[in-house]
Each structure stands twice: as structure tokens, then as C-alpha cells.
Short mmCIF file of C-alpha atoms in Angstrom, two decimals:
data_model
loop_
_atom_site.label_atom_id
_atom_site.label_comp_id
_atom_site.label_asym_id
_atom_site.label_seq_id
_atom_site.Cartn_x
_atom_site.Cartn_y
_atom_site.Cartn_z
CA MET A 1193 -72.67 167.37 118.39
CA ARG A 1194 -71.49 164.04 116.99
CA ARG A 1195 -69.57 163.73 120.19
CA VAL A 1196 -72.82 164.03 122.13
CA LEU A 1197 -74.49 161.43 119.96
CA ALA A 1198 -71.50 159.11 120.28
CA ALA A 1199 -71.74 159.50 124.09
CA ILE A 1200 -75.25 158.07 123.90
CA ASP A 1201 -73.97 154.62 124.50
CA ARG A 1202 -75.44 151.41 123.21
CA ASP A 1203 -77.11 150.87 126.61
CA ALA A 1204 -79.19 153.99 125.97
CA ARG A 1205 -79.85 152.94 122.37
CA ALA A 1206 -80.93 149.48 123.59
CA ARG A 1207 -83.22 151.07 126.19
CA ILE A 1208 -84.90 153.22 123.56
CA LEU A 1209 -85.33 150.18 121.27
CA ALA A 1210 -86.74 148.18 124.14
CA THR A 1211 -89.32 150.82 125.04
CA LEU A 1212 -90.49 151.03 121.42
CA ALA A 1213 -90.52 147.28 120.94
CA ARG A 1214 -92.66 146.82 124.01
CA ARG A 1215 -95.00 149.64 123.16
CA PHE A 1216 -95.53 148.74 119.53
CA GLY A 1217 -94.95 144.98 119.71
CA ASP A 1218 -92.75 145.04 116.65
CA LEU A 1219 -88.94 144.78 116.58
CA ASP A 1220 -88.51 146.01 112.98
CA LEU A 1221 -90.65 149.11 113.61
CA ALA A 1222 -88.75 149.81 116.83
CA GLU A 1223 -85.39 149.50 115.02
CA ASP A 1224 -86.36 151.73 112.13
CA ALA A 1225 -87.87 154.37 114.38
CA THR A 1226 -84.82 154.42 116.65
CA GLN A 1227 -82.60 154.79 113.62
CA ASP A 1228 -84.74 157.66 112.31
CA ALA A 1229 -84.63 159.45 115.63
CA PHE A 1230 -80.83 159.43 115.65
CA ALA A 1231 -80.86 160.75 112.07
CA GLN A 1232 -83.25 163.54 113.11
CA ALA A 1233 -80.96 164.45 116.00
CA ILE A 1234 -78.03 164.89 113.62
CA THR A 1235 -79.98 167.38 111.48
CA SER A 1236 -81.89 169.26 114.16
CA TRP A 1237 -79.56 169.52 117.17
CA PRO A 1238 -77.12 171.93 115.41
CA HIS A 1239 -80.06 174.42 115.19
CA THR A 1240 -81.96 173.71 118.40
CA GLY A 1241 -79.02 172.90 120.60
CA VAL A 1242 -78.45 169.61 122.43
CA PRO A 1243 -81.48 168.82 124.67
CA GLU A 1244 -81.02 168.50 128.37
CA SER A 1245 -81.73 164.77 128.28
CA PRO A 1246 -80.64 163.47 124.86
CA GLU A 1247 -81.91 160.01 125.66
CA ALA A 1248 -85.43 161.24 126.58
CA TRP A 1249 -85.46 163.44 123.45
CA LEU A 1250 -84.47 160.50 121.25
CA LYS A 1251 -87.03 158.23 122.83
CA THR A 1252 -89.84 160.74 122.23
CA ALA A 1253 -88.67 161.38 118.67
CA ALA A 1254 -88.52 157.61 118.02
CA LYS A 1255 -92.06 157.13 119.40
CA ARG A 1256 -93.35 159.87 117.06
CA LYS A 1257 -91.60 158.27 114.11
CA ALA A 1258 -93.18 154.93 114.99
CA LEU A 1259 -96.67 156.49 115.33
CA ASP A 1260 -96.19 158.14 111.88
CA VAL A 1261 -95.51 154.71 110.40
CA VAL A 1262 -98.48 153.18 112.20
CA ARG A 1263 -100.80 155.85 110.88
CA ARG A 1264 -99.54 155.21 107.33
CA GLU A 1265 -99.65 151.47 107.37
CA SER A 1266 -103.06 149.96 107.99
CA VAL A 1267 -101.72 146.45 108.47
CA LEU A 1268 -99.65 147.56 111.41
CA ALA A 1269 -102.49 149.68 112.68
CA GLN A 1270 -104.78 146.69 112.77
CA LYS A 1271 -102.14 144.73 114.61
CA LEU A 1272 -101.71 147.51 117.15
CA ALA A 1273 -105.48 147.74 117.62
CA ARG A 1274 -105.46 144.09 118.52
CA LEU A 1275 -102.66 144.71 121.00
CA ARG A 1276 -105.05 147.20 122.63
CA ILE A 1277 -102.62 150.03 122.53
CA GLU A 1278 -105.08 152.18 120.59
CA GLN A 1279 -105.76 153.94 123.85
CA GLU A 1280 -102.23 155.23 123.73
CA ARG A 1281 -102.87 156.97 120.44
CA ALA A 1282 -106.10 158.56 121.67
CA PRO A 1283 -104.65 161.60 123.44
CA ALA A 1284 -103.85 163.32 120.12
CA PRO A 1285 -100.33 162.28 119.18
CA ASP A 1286 -99.84 165.71 117.56
CA ARG A 1287 -99.76 167.25 120.95
CA LEU A 1288 -96.52 165.43 121.66
CA GLY A 1289 -95.19 168.54 119.94
CA ASP A 1290 -91.53 168.93 119.29
CA PRO A 1291 -89.48 166.22 120.91
CA ALA A 1292 -87.21 168.89 122.25
CA ASP A 1293 -89.99 169.85 124.68
CA ALA A 1294 -89.77 166.47 126.29
CA THR A 1295 -86.53 167.18 128.10
CA ALA A 1296 -88.42 167.43 131.39
CA VAL A 1297 -88.34 163.64 131.50
CA GLN A 1298 -85.04 162.97 133.20
CA ALA A 1299 -85.27 159.43 134.47
CA VAL A 1300 -85.62 157.14 131.47
CA PRO A 1301 -87.07 153.80 132.48
CA ASP A 1302 -85.19 150.73 131.41
CA GLU A 1303 -87.53 148.37 129.64
CA ARG A 1304 -84.97 145.90 128.38
CA LEU A 1305 -86.22 143.07 130.58
CA ALA A 1306 -89.09 142.38 128.15
CA LEU A 1307 -86.59 142.19 125.28
CA PHE A 1308 -84.41 139.82 127.28
CA PHE A 1309 -87.33 137.41 127.56
CA ALA A 1310 -88.28 137.74 123.88
CA CYS A 1311 -84.70 137.17 122.66
CA ALA A 1312 -84.17 134.16 124.95
CA HIS A 1313 -87.60 132.66 124.13
CA PRO A 1314 -87.65 128.85 124.13
CA ALA A 1315 -89.45 128.88 120.75
CA MET A 1316 -86.19 130.22 119.20
CA SER A 1317 -83.12 128.12 118.48
CA ILE A 1318 -80.24 128.52 120.92
CA GLU A 1319 -78.04 130.14 118.22
CA ASP A 1320 -80.77 132.65 117.51
CA ARG A 1321 -81.22 133.38 121.20
CA VAL A 1322 -77.54 134.16 121.63
CA ALA A 1323 -77.40 136.35 118.52
CA LEU A 1324 -80.65 138.22 119.29
CA THR A 1325 -79.58 138.93 122.88
CA LEU A 1326 -76.25 140.36 121.75
CA ARG A 1327 -77.94 142.42 119.04
CA PHE A 1328 -80.96 143.83 120.82
CA VAL A 1329 -80.35 143.61 124.55
CA ALA A 1330 -76.61 144.29 124.56
CA GLY A 1331 -77.05 146.75 121.68
CA LEU A 1332 -74.17 145.47 119.53
CA THR A 1333 -74.28 146.13 115.80
CA THR A 1334 -74.79 143.11 113.54
CA ALA A 1335 -71.11 143.28 112.54
CA GLU A 1336 -70.07 143.28 116.18
CA VAL A 1337 -72.31 140.25 116.90
CA ALA A 1338 -70.81 138.47 113.89
CA HIS A 1339 -67.30 139.25 115.14
CA ALA A 1340 -68.09 138.13 118.71
CA LEU A 1341 -69.58 134.83 117.54
CA LEU A 1342 -66.92 134.23 114.85
CA VAL A 1343 -69.49 134.19 112.06
CA PRO A 1344 -69.23 136.06 108.70
CA VAL A 1345 -71.17 139.33 108.78
CA THR A 1346 -73.45 138.33 105.90
CA THR A 1347 -74.30 135.08 107.66
CA MET A 1348 -75.14 136.99 110.86
CA GLN A 1349 -77.27 139.47 108.92
CA GLN A 1350 -79.30 136.65 107.47
CA ARG A 1351 -79.58 134.90 110.80
CA ILE A 1352 -80.89 138.05 112.53
CA VAL A 1353 -83.35 138.83 109.75
CA ARG A 1354 -84.66 135.25 109.89
CA ALA A 1355 -84.82 135.31 113.68
CA LYS A 1356 -86.76 138.60 113.68
CA LYS A 1357 -89.17 137.14 111.14
CA ARG A 1358 -89.65 134.14 113.33
CA ILE A 1359 -90.42 136.34 116.36
CA ARG A 1360 -93.08 138.11 114.31
CA THR A 1361 -94.53 134.99 112.61
CA LEU A 1362 -94.73 132.97 115.81
CA GLY A 1363 -96.13 135.82 117.82
CA VAL A 1364 -93.38 135.82 120.42
CA PRO A 1365 -94.55 138.52 122.91
CA LEU A 1366 -92.15 141.42 123.52
CA GLU A 1367 -93.28 141.42 127.11
CA VAL A 1368 -92.29 140.14 130.54
CA PRO A 1369 -94.04 136.75 130.95
CA PRO A 1370 -96.84 136.33 133.45
CA ARG A 1371 -95.82 135.56 136.99
CA GLU A 1372 -96.43 131.79 136.91
CA GLN A 1373 -94.12 131.39 133.91
CA LEU A 1374 -91.39 133.68 135.23
CA PRO A 1375 -89.12 131.23 137.03
CA ALA A 1376 -88.85 128.89 134.02
CA ARG A 1377 -88.45 131.72 131.56
CA LEU A 1378 -85.88 133.48 133.68
CA ALA A 1379 -83.86 130.28 133.78
CA GLU A 1380 -83.81 130.40 129.96
CA VAL A 1381 -82.56 133.99 129.95
CA GLN A 1382 -79.84 133.10 132.47
CA ARG A 1383 -78.84 130.18 130.33
CA VAL A 1384 -78.21 132.45 127.37
CA VAL A 1385 -76.06 134.77 129.46
CA TYR A 1386 -74.16 131.82 130.89
CA LEU A 1387 -73.66 130.31 127.38
CA LEU A 1388 -72.32 133.65 126.14
CA TYR A 1389 -69.79 133.66 128.93
CA ALA A 1390 -68.83 130.01 128.51
CA GLU A 1391 -68.42 130.49 124.79
CA GLY A 1392 -66.13 133.44 125.36
CA PHE A 1393 -64.21 131.78 128.17
CA ALA A 1394 -63.06 128.70 126.32
CA ARG A 1395 -63.54 128.70 122.58
CA SER A 1396 -64.12 125.17 121.36
CA VAL A 1397 -62.64 126.11 118.01
CA GLY A 1398 -60.35 128.82 116.62
CA GLU A 1399 -57.05 130.21 117.70
CA ALA A 1400 -57.69 132.39 120.66
CA HIS A 1401 -58.27 130.60 123.95
CA VAL A 1402 -60.13 133.44 125.51
CA ARG A 1403 -62.47 135.95 123.91
CA ASP A 1404 -62.34 139.13 126.03
CA ASP A 1405 -65.21 140.96 124.37
CA LEU A 1406 -67.70 138.10 124.78
CA THR A 1407 -66.92 137.43 128.43
CA THR A 1408 -67.11 141.19 129.21
CA GLU A 1409 -70.42 141.39 127.36
CA ALA A 1410 -71.86 138.40 129.25
CA ILE A 1411 -70.89 139.99 132.63
CA ARG A 1412 -72.45 143.28 131.55
CA LEU A 1413 -75.67 141.43 130.61
CA ALA A 1414 -75.65 139.56 133.92
CA ARG A 1415 -75.46 142.91 135.70
CA VAL A 1416 -78.24 144.42 133.60
CA LEU A 1417 -80.43 141.37 134.13
CA ARG A 1418 -79.90 141.40 137.89
CA ALA A 1419 -80.67 145.10 138.11
CA LEU A 1420 -83.80 144.78 135.95
CA VAL A 1421 -85.19 141.77 137.77
CA GLY A 1422 -84.38 143.39 141.11
CA GLY A 1423 -87.01 145.95 140.22
CA GLU A 1424 -89.69 143.31 139.77
CA ALA A 1425 -90.86 142.52 143.28
CA CYS A 1426 -92.58 139.31 142.24
CA VAL A 1427 -89.43 137.40 141.47
CA GLN A 1428 -87.65 137.54 144.82
CA ALA A 1429 -86.93 133.81 144.77
CA ALA A 1430 -85.14 134.05 141.43
CA SER A 1431 -82.92 136.91 142.52
CA SER A 1432 -80.50 134.67 144.50
CA GLU A 1433 -79.80 132.77 141.29
CA LEU A 1434 -79.25 136.02 139.39
CA THR A 1435 -76.86 137.10 142.13
CA GLY A 1436 -75.24 133.68 141.95
CA LEU A 1437 -74.81 133.91 138.21
CA LEU A 1438 -73.14 137.32 138.38
CA ALA A 1439 -70.89 136.10 141.21
CA LEU A 1440 -69.91 133.00 139.25
CA LEU A 1441 -69.03 135.00 136.16
CA LEU A 1442 -67.03 137.59 138.13
CA LEU A 1443 -65.07 135.00 140.11
CA THR A 1444 -64.32 133.03 136.92
CA GLU A 1445 -63.37 136.22 135.08
CA ALA A 1446 -61.07 137.22 137.95
CA ARG A 1447 -58.80 134.29 137.11
CA ARG A 1448 -58.56 135.20 133.49
CA PRO A 1449 -55.29 137.20 133.62
CA ALA A 1450 -53.53 134.14 135.05
CA ARG A 1451 -55.28 131.65 132.75
CA VAL A 1452 -53.22 132.13 129.64
CA ASN A 1453 -49.50 132.27 129.17
CA GLY A 1454 -48.72 135.63 127.60
CA SER A 1455 -46.60 134.99 124.50
CA GLU A 1456 -48.01 131.65 123.38
CA GLY A 1457 -51.55 132.17 124.60
CA GLN A 1458 -51.55 128.68 126.05
CA PRO A 1459 -53.90 127.82 128.90
CA VAL A 1460 -52.46 127.63 132.42
CA PRO A 1461 -54.17 125.07 134.66
CA LEU A 1462 -55.54 126.25 138.00
CA ALA A 1463 -52.75 124.45 139.91
CA ALA A 1464 -50.06 126.41 138.06
CA GLN A 1465 -51.73 129.85 138.01
CA ASP A 1466 -50.00 132.84 139.57
CA ARG A 1467 -52.69 133.94 141.98
CA GLN A 1468 -51.16 137.42 142.24
CA LEU A 1469 -52.47 138.00 138.70
CA TRP A 1470 -56.09 137.36 139.75
CA ASN A 1471 -58.28 140.43 139.52
CA ARG A 1472 -58.77 141.55 143.12
CA GLU A 1473 -61.62 143.91 142.26
CA PHE A 1474 -63.68 141.13 140.68
CA ILE A 1475 -62.88 138.75 143.52
CA VAL A 1476 -64.01 141.21 146.23
CA GLU A 1477 -67.26 141.87 144.40
CA GLY A 1478 -67.75 138.23 143.47
CA LEU A 1479 -67.18 136.94 146.98
CA ALA A 1480 -69.71 139.36 148.43
CA LEU A 1481 -72.28 138.41 145.83
CA ALA A 1482 -71.57 134.68 146.22
CA GLU A 1483 -72.13 134.97 149.97
CA ALA A 1484 -75.40 136.90 149.42
CA ALA A 1485 -76.61 134.29 146.92
CA ALA A 1486 -75.77 131.31 149.16
CA GLY A 1487 -77.62 132.85 152.09
CA ALA A 1488 -80.78 133.75 150.15
CA PRO A 1489 -83.76 131.48 149.76
CA GLY A 1490 -84.00 129.72 146.41
CA ALA A 1491 -80.25 129.24 146.03
CA GLY A 1492 -79.80 126.93 143.09
CA PRO A 1493 -77.11 125.75 140.61
CA TYR A 1494 -75.63 129.20 139.95
CA ALA A 1495 -75.39 130.08 143.63
CA ILE A 1496 -73.68 126.73 144.29
CA GLN A 1497 -71.27 127.09 141.40
CA ALA A 1498 -70.50 130.65 142.65
CA ALA A 1499 -69.78 129.11 146.09
CA ILE A 1500 -67.33 126.67 144.49
CA ALA A 1501 -65.62 129.52 142.64
CA ALA A 1502 -65.52 131.45 145.96
CA VAL A 1503 -63.64 128.61 147.69
CA HIS A 1504 -61.04 128.72 144.94
CA ALA A 1505 -60.89 132.54 145.11
CA GLU A 1506 -60.29 132.50 148.87
CA ALA A 1507 -57.53 129.86 148.77
CA GLU A 1508 -53.96 131.12 149.25
CA SER A 1509 -52.67 128.44 146.92
CA PHE A 1510 -53.83 125.38 144.98
CA ALA A 1511 -52.54 123.09 147.79
CA GLN A 1512 -54.33 125.09 150.49
CA THR A 1513 -57.69 124.92 148.74
CA ASP A 1514 -60.51 123.51 150.88
CA TRP A 1515 -61.18 120.57 148.55
CA LYS A 1516 -63.47 118.84 151.06
CA GLN A 1517 -65.75 121.88 150.99
CA ILE A 1518 -65.65 121.85 147.18
CA ALA A 1519 -66.58 118.14 147.12
CA VAL A 1520 -69.57 118.89 149.43
CA LEU A 1521 -70.66 121.73 147.13
CA TYR A 1522 -70.40 119.52 144.06
CA GLY A 1523 -72.58 116.97 145.90
CA LEU A 1524 -75.20 119.73 146.41
CA LEU A 1525 -74.89 120.71 142.78
CA GLU A 1526 -75.45 117.11 141.72
CA ALA A 1527 -78.76 117.11 143.61
CA HIS A 1528 -79.88 120.07 141.48
CA GLU A 1529 -78.29 119.16 138.19
CA PRO A 1530 -77.18 115.57 138.07
CA GLY A 1531 -74.79 115.02 135.19
CA PRO A 1532 -71.41 113.55 134.24
CA VAL A 1533 -69.54 116.88 134.34
CA VAL A 1534 -70.73 117.57 137.92
CA ARG A 1535 -69.72 114.04 138.95
CA LEU A 1536 -66.34 114.67 137.38
CA GLY A 1537 -65.92 117.85 139.43
CA ARG A 1538 -66.81 115.98 142.62
CA ALA A 1539 -64.39 113.15 141.79
CA VAL A 1540 -61.54 115.63 141.20
CA ALA A 1541 -62.27 117.46 144.44
CA LEU A 1542 -62.40 114.24 146.49
CA GLY A 1543 -59.16 113.11 144.79
CA ARG A 1544 -57.51 116.40 145.87
CA ALA A 1545 -58.88 116.02 149.40
CA HIS A 1546 -57.99 112.35 149.92
CA GLY A 1547 -55.09 111.75 147.58
CA PRO A 1548 -54.51 110.65 143.98
CA ALA A 1549 -55.22 106.96 144.66
CA VAL A 1550 -58.78 107.86 145.70
CA GLY A 1551 -58.92 110.22 142.74
CA ARG A 1552 -57.93 107.50 140.28
CA ARG A 1553 -60.53 105.05 141.68
CA LEU A 1554 -63.31 107.65 141.37
CA LEU A 1555 -62.23 108.82 137.89
CA ASP A 1556 -61.99 105.23 136.66
CA SER A 1557 -65.52 104.60 137.94
CA LEU A 1558 -66.69 107.41 135.60
CA ALA A 1559 -64.79 106.09 132.58
CA GLY A 1560 -67.80 104.23 131.16
CA ASP A 1561 -69.75 107.51 130.65
CA PRO A 1562 -69.91 108.21 126.90
CA ALA A 1563 -70.24 111.96 127.46
CA LEU A 1564 -67.07 112.09 129.56
CA ALA A 1565 -65.23 109.91 127.00
CA ARG A 1566 -65.69 112.84 124.57
CA PHE A 1567 -64.88 115.47 127.23
CA ARG A 1568 -61.31 116.75 127.31
CA PRO A 1569 -61.20 117.81 130.96
CA PHE A 1570 -62.02 114.22 131.98
CA HIS A 1571 -58.95 112.79 130.24
CA ILE A 1572 -56.79 115.68 131.46
CA ALA A 1573 -57.91 115.05 135.07
CA ARG A 1574 -57.03 111.33 134.66
CA ALA A 1575 -53.67 112.21 133.11
CA VAL A 1576 -52.73 114.57 135.95
CA THR A 1577 -53.83 112.04 138.59
CA LEU A 1578 -51.92 109.15 136.98
CA GLU A 1579 -48.83 111.35 136.66
CA GLU A 1580 -49.03 112.06 140.42
CA LEU A 1581 -49.15 108.29 140.97
CA ALA A 1582 -46.03 107.96 138.74
CA ASP A 1583 -48.05 105.91 136.23
CA TYR A 1584 -46.44 107.69 133.26
CA SER A 1585 -47.57 105.33 130.50
CA GLY A 1586 -51.14 105.60 131.78
CA ALA A 1587 -50.81 109.38 131.91
CA ALA A 1588 -49.37 109.51 128.38
CA ALA A 1589 -52.29 107.40 127.11
CA ALA A 1590 -54.75 109.73 128.85
CA TYR A 1591 -53.14 112.86 127.25
CA ARG A 1592 -53.35 111.15 123.84
CA LEU A 1593 -57.04 110.48 124.42
CA ALA A 1594 -57.50 114.20 125.26
CA LEU A 1595 -55.61 115.26 122.14
CA ALA A 1596 -57.76 113.05 119.95
CA ILE A 1597 -60.80 115.15 120.89
CA PRO A 1598 -61.23 118.35 118.82
CA GLY A 1599 -60.54 121.56 120.75
CA ASN A 1600 -58.91 124.96 120.26
CA GLU A 1601 -55.34 125.27 119.02
CA ALA A 1602 -53.97 126.92 122.15
CA GLU A 1603 -55.15 124.01 124.26
CA ASP A 1604 -53.80 121.51 121.72
CA GLY A 1605 -50.36 123.10 122.17
CA TYR A 1606 -50.56 122.90 125.93
CA LEU A 1607 -51.59 119.24 125.87
CA ALA A 1608 -48.86 118.34 123.38
CA ALA A 1609 -46.29 119.99 125.71
CA ALA A 1610 -47.67 118.08 128.70
CA LEU A 1611 -47.46 114.82 126.78
CA ASP A 1612 -43.85 115.60 125.79
CA GLY A 1613 -43.05 116.07 129.50
CA ILE A 1614 -44.52 112.68 130.34
CA LEU A 1615 -42.65 110.99 127.53
CA GLY A 1616 -39.48 112.57 128.96
CA GLU A 1617 -40.27 110.96 132.31
CA LEU A 1618 -40.77 107.62 130.58
CA ARG A 1619 -37.43 107.89 128.79
CA GLY A 1620 -35.64 109.16 131.92
CA MET B 918 -103.11 135.39 116.73
CA LYS B 919 -104.39 132.11 115.40
CA TYR B 920 -102.43 128.91 115.95
CA ALA B 921 -102.98 125.29 114.96
CA LEU B 922 -102.31 122.78 117.73
CA LEU B 923 -101.58 119.54 115.88
CA LEU B 924 -101.95 116.60 118.28
CA MET B 925 -99.37 114.11 117.02
CA GLY B 926 -98.96 110.42 117.62
CA HIS B 927 -96.36 107.88 116.67
CA VAL B 928 -97.26 104.46 115.22
CA ASN B 929 -94.97 102.67 117.66
CA ASP B 930 -96.45 104.32 120.76
CA PRO B 931 -99.57 103.18 122.58
CA ALA B 932 -102.71 104.63 121.01
CA CYS B 933 -105.31 106.66 122.83
CA GLY B 934 -107.07 104.40 125.37
CA GLU B 935 -104.40 101.66 125.23
CA GLU B 936 -102.23 100.78 128.21
CA GLY B 937 -99.69 103.59 128.70
CA GLY B 938 -101.46 106.01 126.35
CA ALA B 939 -103.62 108.96 127.33
CA SER B 940 -107.24 107.99 128.04
CA PRO B 941 -110.23 109.35 126.05
CA GLU B 942 -111.47 110.84 129.32
CA GLU B 943 -108.36 112.97 129.59
CA PHE B 944 -108.90 114.29 126.06
CA PHE B 945 -112.55 115.00 126.80
CA ALA B 946 -111.62 116.90 129.96
CA PHE B 947 -109.02 118.93 128.06
CA ASP B 948 -111.55 119.64 125.32
CA GLN B 949 -114.05 120.92 127.85
CA GLU B 950 -111.46 123.17 129.46
CA ILE B 951 -110.12 124.73 126.28
CA THR B 952 -113.63 125.15 124.84
CA ALA B 953 -114.83 126.82 128.08
CA ALA B 954 -111.88 129.24 127.85
CA GLY B 955 -113.39 130.56 124.64
CA VAL B 956 -110.22 130.32 122.56
CA VAL B 957 -111.23 127.51 120.14
CA VAL B 958 -111.95 128.55 116.57
CA SER B 959 -112.42 124.96 115.39
CA SER B 960 -111.26 121.50 116.29
CA PHE B 961 -111.26 117.96 114.94
CA ALA B 962 -110.32 114.42 115.92
CA LEU B 963 -109.22 111.90 113.29
CA GLU B 964 -109.69 108.15 112.93
CA ASP B 965 -106.44 106.15 112.92
CA PRO B 966 -104.01 106.69 110.03
CA ASP B 967 -104.69 103.18 108.65
CA GLN B 968 -108.21 104.44 107.81
CA ALA B 969 -106.73 106.99 105.42
CA VAL B 970 -107.37 107.15 101.66
CA THR B 971 -104.71 108.93 99.69
CA VAL B 972 -105.21 110.83 96.45
CA GLY B 973 -102.07 111.77 94.52
CA SER B 974 -100.68 111.76 91.02
CA ASN B 975 -98.54 109.29 89.07
CA ALA B 976 -95.61 110.14 86.80
CA GLN B 977 -98.03 111.02 83.99
CA GLY B 978 -99.85 113.49 86.16
CA GLU B 979 -103.00 111.27 86.43
CA ARG B 980 -104.81 111.26 89.75
CA ILE B 981 -104.30 108.03 91.65
CA VAL B 982 -106.45 106.90 94.53
CA SER B 983 -104.92 104.45 97.01
CA SER B 984 -105.79 102.87 100.34
CA GLY B 985 -103.97 103.86 103.47
CA PRO B 986 -101.72 106.83 104.33
CA PHE B 987 -99.08 108.30 101.99
CA ALA B 988 -95.93 106.12 102.25
CA GLU B 989 -95.26 104.55 105.61
CA VAL B 990 -96.03 107.29 108.12
CA GLN B 991 -94.36 107.03 111.51
CA GLU B 992 -95.86 110.16 112.92
CA PHE B 993 -99.43 111.19 112.27
CA VAL B 994 -101.95 113.89 113.14
CA GLY B 995 -104.53 112.45 115.52
CA GLY B 996 -106.53 115.62 115.92
CA GLY B 997 -106.16 119.35 116.18
CA TYR B 998 -107.40 122.71 117.31
CA ILE B 999 -107.32 126.12 115.74
CA ILE B 1000 -107.15 128.52 118.61
CA ASP B 1001 -107.13 132.33 118.78
CA VAL B 1002 -104.94 133.58 121.62
CA ALA B 1003 -102.75 136.62 122.34
CA ASN B 1004 -99.33 135.08 121.57
CA ILE B 1005 -97.17 131.98 121.29
CA ASP B 1006 -96.84 131.79 125.12
CA GLU B 1007 -100.56 131.19 125.50
CA ALA B 1008 -100.52 128.61 122.71
CA ILE B 1009 -97.63 126.83 124.45
CA GLN B 1010 -99.58 126.83 127.75
CA TRP B 1011 -102.50 125.03 126.04
CA ALA B 1012 -100.16 122.59 124.32
CA ARG B 1013 -98.60 121.81 127.69
CA LYS B 1014 -101.99 121.10 129.19
CA SER B 1015 -103.08 118.77 126.38
CA PRO B 1016 -102.88 115.05 127.12
CA ALA B 1017 -101.40 114.77 123.61
CA SER B 1018 -98.08 116.21 124.84
CA ALA B 1019 -97.76 113.56 127.59
CA ALA B 1020 -95.27 110.71 127.10
CA GLY B 1021 -95.78 108.95 123.77
CA GLY B 1022 -97.10 111.99 121.86
CA HIS B 1023 -96.40 115.60 121.12
CA VAL B 1024 -98.20 118.76 120.07
CA GLU B 1025 -96.85 120.73 117.16
CA ILE B 1026 -97.80 124.41 117.24
CA ARG B 1027 -98.03 126.20 113.92
CA PRO B 1028 -99.08 129.81 113.40
CA VAL B 1029 -101.99 130.07 110.97
CA ALA B 1030 -100.88 132.01 107.92
CA PRO B 1031 -102.95 135.21 107.55
CA TYR B 1032 -104.26 134.73 103.95
#
């Protein structure tokens, strides 16, 4: 019996929570009722037997628990009346009968999209958005969220309690936004998923260079989001970007096995990666999705970044990479999202396509940008380019600049080793 | 839910009607639109902050009346609305439409506490 309950994965739990949150407009009530329904299952299933659809049973039980609370608490009842869901209570809730009767409902609708929008609401801080999305959409426990975001559990408990209070006080709707707001709001949701992945992919602090659980979680959320939005016919234009985001994450994740050096956990640059280690399954899926995203109307920054990742994924080796194509794609990306990091990507690609002398000229032209001066990859790109031009003292200076910027320890080790190599060249 | 839309200005930015600032006509048009939508509970517009009179207390707890705003304010409330709408998204939509959120100003949205 506990085995059955354990098999009700956190996706199902999150779906139940989402349905209740949307119906009752209250996250706390939804959480408590879901919890109570699981508790009821533990006591009643041994006598009644496990229902045919445990998820449907739990959802019905949770709804009844929530309605009980609503009937008891007049404050909530007033709130619900305002939300015009009184009609839902009208057909005598008692006639819901025993939740076990509800097993006829086989297909349980997934209403997590509304929660996605609420958790990634622009009225919330970005830290809150990331934590809430992991907690309520991904269905992680508070302790798991704390672990994934490298925050003490008590800190995360407080953050989530405060964030839930803010959702309630501000009146953040637990609903899918109206059509005219959808594109902008969807971009916010995608940003949270992307941030989760990026945070897991390269930790800016801490020991581990890569956080498996967070990147896996982000890909899972990107899949859920794409599937959920796919069901909403009104957002066709946005779907190419959702496809692009998933493709980008898969193609980036595919390189992960080759990205760190086993024993030391040091990062391996793209040029030195063993491409045999790349995850073929992710590449095949990612390439197909990237192609679909690029061909669809409304292709934007994620579709373009997925296309760049696809060019890398298709290349036999670093040297055989179609750098001209990558430079063109960075040019397209710059039209959507102008910024120093995109210009850096384009400069590196052009340098690869036309030689290190061109690369140095382009990189030096970006040197005045204060954001890039604080950006490790910029100094690393300059160091590598100068090294290729046999300007070892310039390369050593660039590595030192990179090391002066705070980063994770694994990367520090890698940069220190690279600097040692250059100093060896200088002595030799 | 009820929200206050506080239409904020900054002393260094052009005032309403000045070159570069929102024109009174824009504010009138917005007022007509939001009133016609039936969401306004109450609204007000304020004279400039230099017209303020401040009542406070000194160290002995005695009430003190002084001319001008409290301390040197940089940002000030120029006017406001109390609106009754379904949720924060609708409040944000009205704040977006307000000329007060154009360059040189901003609108602070605060939920009204249910006391």
C-alpha cells in the first residue's frame, strides 16, 4: 500500500495541488488538502483496497477536504464567493460521496500551467520565482528545493512561507493569464526554467561544477511546459520558442558527460571534449526539436540558441565546426537580444572562422565593455586566442584577469593549470 | 481585491505639463478611461510637494508643525487611485496604462490591507 502511494510520483502530487490551487485560489489550502488526502489514503486503502485510479481518488478526496475547510472558515468562504466559484459548491458537495467512487475518472487533467504562471509572476522576486517553481510545479519538497539551490533548509522554509504570503497578499492569480498577456508572461516562465538550468549547469559558487539534479529538473520542467502550452491553441506563436528552449537544454545537457574531467571534476573546454561521450539520445531529440523550432513562425532567442547548439552537436570535431554559420546565428541573436555576451559569442565564432588574428581584433574591440571585464569567459577567450598567436605573456595576463574574477573552485583549478602551461611556454 | 495605485514623481524629473513630462490632457484621458471602467473606489491628485505642511513630534514628544515636506524628499506621491479589481494582473494593466508610469515617473501598486 505504501508502495502504491510512493508510486504516485511528485508529478501526480503537483497535478493534484495545481487543480486545487486553481479551483480554490489558495495555495495554502491546496497544500493542506493534498496532504490530508494522502493521509486519508494511508488509513482507508488497507480496508477499501487501492482504487483503480489512485490519482483521481486522491484528487477527489483533496477537493472534499478543501470544501470542508471552506465551509468551516467564513473568511475563506467569502473569498471564494468573490471568486465566483460558489456555483461549484451548489450541486450538494455531500453527493460527492466516498472518494473511492470516483475511480471512473481515468484521465486526470494536468492543470499545472496556471501554477507555472503564478510561481513565475513578475511581481515576485527572481529568487522566489525559482524556489516556488521547484516547490509547487516540479513538486519537490522544501528540503529538496533547499538542497538544489544550496540554501539551508530553514532559510528555504522561510522563503517559501514568505513567498506564499506575498502571492496571497498581492492577489497573484493562480490562473493562466488572458490571451493578450500570454506572450510576455510565457517569456517570464521560460526565463525561470532557463535560469534553473543555467544555475545547475555552471555553479557560480561552490565546489561542484555541475549540478545534475537541477539541470535534470529544468529539462523536466521545459518538457512539462511545452506539453501544457501545446494544449492551449491560442499560443501557437509561442510554441516555437518552447520547442527551442527544450532543444537548447537537451543539446547543452548532451555535452555534460564530456564537460568535466572525472577525478578532479575540472571543466573541459569544448575544443578538448571527447565527443564520443556526448549523449546521443539527447542529441537526436535536441536536433529534431531545434529544426522544428527554427522552421516555425515566431522563432526567437531560444530557437536561435538551439540552432547554435545544433551546429556544435552536428560537428565531427571542434575544427570541423561550421563557425561561419555560428557567427551568422549570433548575428541573428544579437538582433533579438543585443548584449555584450552575444557580441562575445559572435566575435569568438568569427575568430574561429577567419583565424586568431581576426579573433584578437574583434575581442580587443569589446574590451571596453564593463560587463565583459567582469565576465570570465571573455578573458578565457582572449587568453586562448593570444596563446594561438604565440603571445604568451598576453595570454598569461588574460588568464590572471580571469582568475581575479570570483567563480567556482573547479573552474579556478582549471584556469590555474592553464596559466601554469602558459608560464611553462614563457620559460621554455 | 482593492489596490492603491500611487502615482509617483521625482523632484529632478520634469513635472506634469513641463517639457518632457506627461501632459495634464494625458492624465485626464486616463482618468476618464479608468473611471468609465467602473473600477475606481476613490482617487485624488495632490499639489506639488513644496506645498506640504508637516506635523511631527520633537524629542520631547511635543507636536511640531513645519513648512514643506518631511526631510528632503526625492520621490513624492503626486496622486493616486484606490481601485477594486480581480487581481494584481488587472492592477498592473491599469498602472501600465497610466501616464504616470511613462519615462520620468512610476506607479507603485500596494494592496489595501483588509482592516
